[in-house]
Amino acid sequence: MRVINITALTVGIIIAAAGSSYGSQLVYKPVNPTFGGDPQNGNWLLSQASAQGKATSSSSSPGFSIDFPNFGGTTQTPSTSTTLPAVNNTTPTN
């Protein structure tokens, strides 16, 4: 009698576990309202972007700055702007 109860309990647990574990397809749901997400996420996204801070006005490139760590006192050369050579846009004739 005890073996039947244990067997029934084991079968019941296996059926319950198999019934509750099922797979489904992963579906992409955008967050940004620009790409089809919920329009009410816009204020939250804007507040998160504003909270990340602003670039310093002394930055060489507008709107973007990177604060590199000091690697053992090695000085980095400042970036200098170089002019690119002119591009030859003429089409070759055969």
Short mmCIF file of C-alpha atoms in Angstrom, two decimals:
data_model
loop_
_atom_site.label_atom_id
_atom_site.label_comp_id
_atom_site.label_asym_id
_atom_site.label_seq_id
_atom_site.Cartn_x
_atom_site.Cartn_y
_atom_site.Cartn_z
CA MET A 1 0.00 0.00 0.00
CA ARG A 2 2.81 2.36 0.87
CA VAL A 3 4.58 1.73 -2.48
CA ILE A 4 1.38 2.57 -4.37
CA ASN A 5 1.01 5.85 -2.45
CA ILE A 6 4.62 6.83 -3.16
CA THR A 7 4.23 5.89 -6.83
CA ALA A 8 0.99 7.86 -7.15
CA LEU A 9 2.58 10.84 -5.44
CA THR A 10 5.63 10.67 -7.71
CA VAL A 11 3.48 10.44 -10.85
CA GLY A 12 1.36 13.35 -9.62
CA ILE A 13 4.44 15.51 -9.04
CA ILE A 14 5.83 14.67 -12.48
CA ILE A 15 2.54 15.51 -14.19
CA ALA A 16 2.20 18.76 -12.25
CA ALA A 17 5.78 19.77 -13.08
CA ALA A 18 5.37 18.88 -16.76
CA GLY A 19 2.11 20.79 -16.99
CA SER A 20 3.47 23.96 -15.42
CA SER A 21 6.71 24.08 -17.40
CA TYR A 22 6.06 25.06 -20.96
CA GLY A 23 8.04 27.03 -23.47
CA SER A 24 6.90 30.05 -25.37
CA GLN A 25 8.34 32.13 -28.12
CA LEU A 26 10.39 35.18 -27.15
CA VAL A 27 8.77 38.35 -28.43
CA TYR A 28 10.57 41.67 -28.73
CA LYS A 29 8.63 44.53 -27.21
CA PRO A 30 10.23 47.95 -27.65
CA VAL A 31 10.45 50.36 -24.72
CA ASN A 32 11.20 53.55 -26.63
CA PRO A 33 8.02 55.18 -27.99
CA THR A 34 9.92 56.24 -31.10
CA PHE A 35 10.27 52.60 -32.07
CA GLY A 36 6.72 51.52 -31.23
CA GLY A 37 6.88 51.26 -27.44
CA ASP A 38 4.39 52.56 -24.92
CA PRO A 39 4.00 56.36 -25.30
CA GLN A 40 3.92 56.77 -21.52
CA ASN A 41 7.56 55.61 -21.32
CA GLY A 42 8.72 58.83 -22.99
CA ASN A 43 8.90 60.93 -19.80
CA TRP A 44 10.75 58.21 -17.93
CA LEU A 45 13.30 57.79 -20.74
CA LEU A 46 13.82 61.55 -20.89
CA SER A 47 14.35 61.77 -17.13
CA GLN A 48 16.87 58.91 -17.25
CA ALA A 49 18.79 60.57 -20.07
CA SER A 50 18.79 63.92 -18.24
CA ALA A 51 20.01 62.27 -15.04
CA GLN A 52 23.13 60.95 -16.78
CA GLY A 53 24.61 64.41 -16.87
CA LYS A 54 25.76 66.87 -19.43
CA ALA A 55 29.03 67.23 -21.31
CA THR A 56 31.39 69.92 -20.09
CA SER A 57 31.60 73.10 -22.11
CA SER A 58 35.39 72.75 -22.41
CA SER A 59 34.97 69.48 -24.28
CA SER A 60 36.63 69.33 -27.70
CA SER A 61 33.66 67.62 -29.32
CA PRO A 62 30.18 68.98 -28.66
CA GLY A 63 27.85 66.80 -26.61
CA PHE A 64 30.33 64.00 -25.94
CA SER A 65 33.16 63.59 -23.48
CA ILE A 66 35.09 60.65 -22.06
CA ASP A 67 36.99 60.81 -18.80
CA PHE A 68 39.91 58.41 -19.28
CA PRO A 69 41.58 57.06 -16.16
CA ASN A 70 45.20 57.82 -15.35
CA PHE A 71 47.22 54.77 -16.43
CA GLY A 72 50.32 55.03 -14.27
CA GLY A 73 51.05 58.68 -14.99
CA THR A 74 51.33 58.18 -18.75
CA THR A 75 50.41 61.38 -20.49
CA GLN A 76 48.20 61.19 -23.51
CA THR A 77 48.86 63.39 -26.46
CA PRO A 78 46.08 65.87 -27.12
CA SER A 79 44.03 65.17 -30.19
CA THR A 80 44.76 67.57 -33.00
CA SER A 81 42.50 68.11 -35.92
CA THR A 82 44.08 67.30 -39.24
CA THR A 83 42.83 68.31 -42.62
CA LEU A 84 42.07 65.47 -44.96
CA PRO A 85 43.38 65.47 -48.52
CA ALA A 86 41.03 66.53 -51.26
CA VAL A 87 39.03 63.78 -52.93
CA ASN A 88 39.29 63.39 -56.67
CA ASN A 89 35.67 63.07 -57.86
CA THR A 90 36.41 62.93 -61.54
CA THR A 91 35.32 59.81 -63.40
CA PRO A 92 37.97 58.07 -65.43
CA THR A 93 37.41 57.99 -69.18
CA ASN A 94 38.25 54.92 -71.20
#
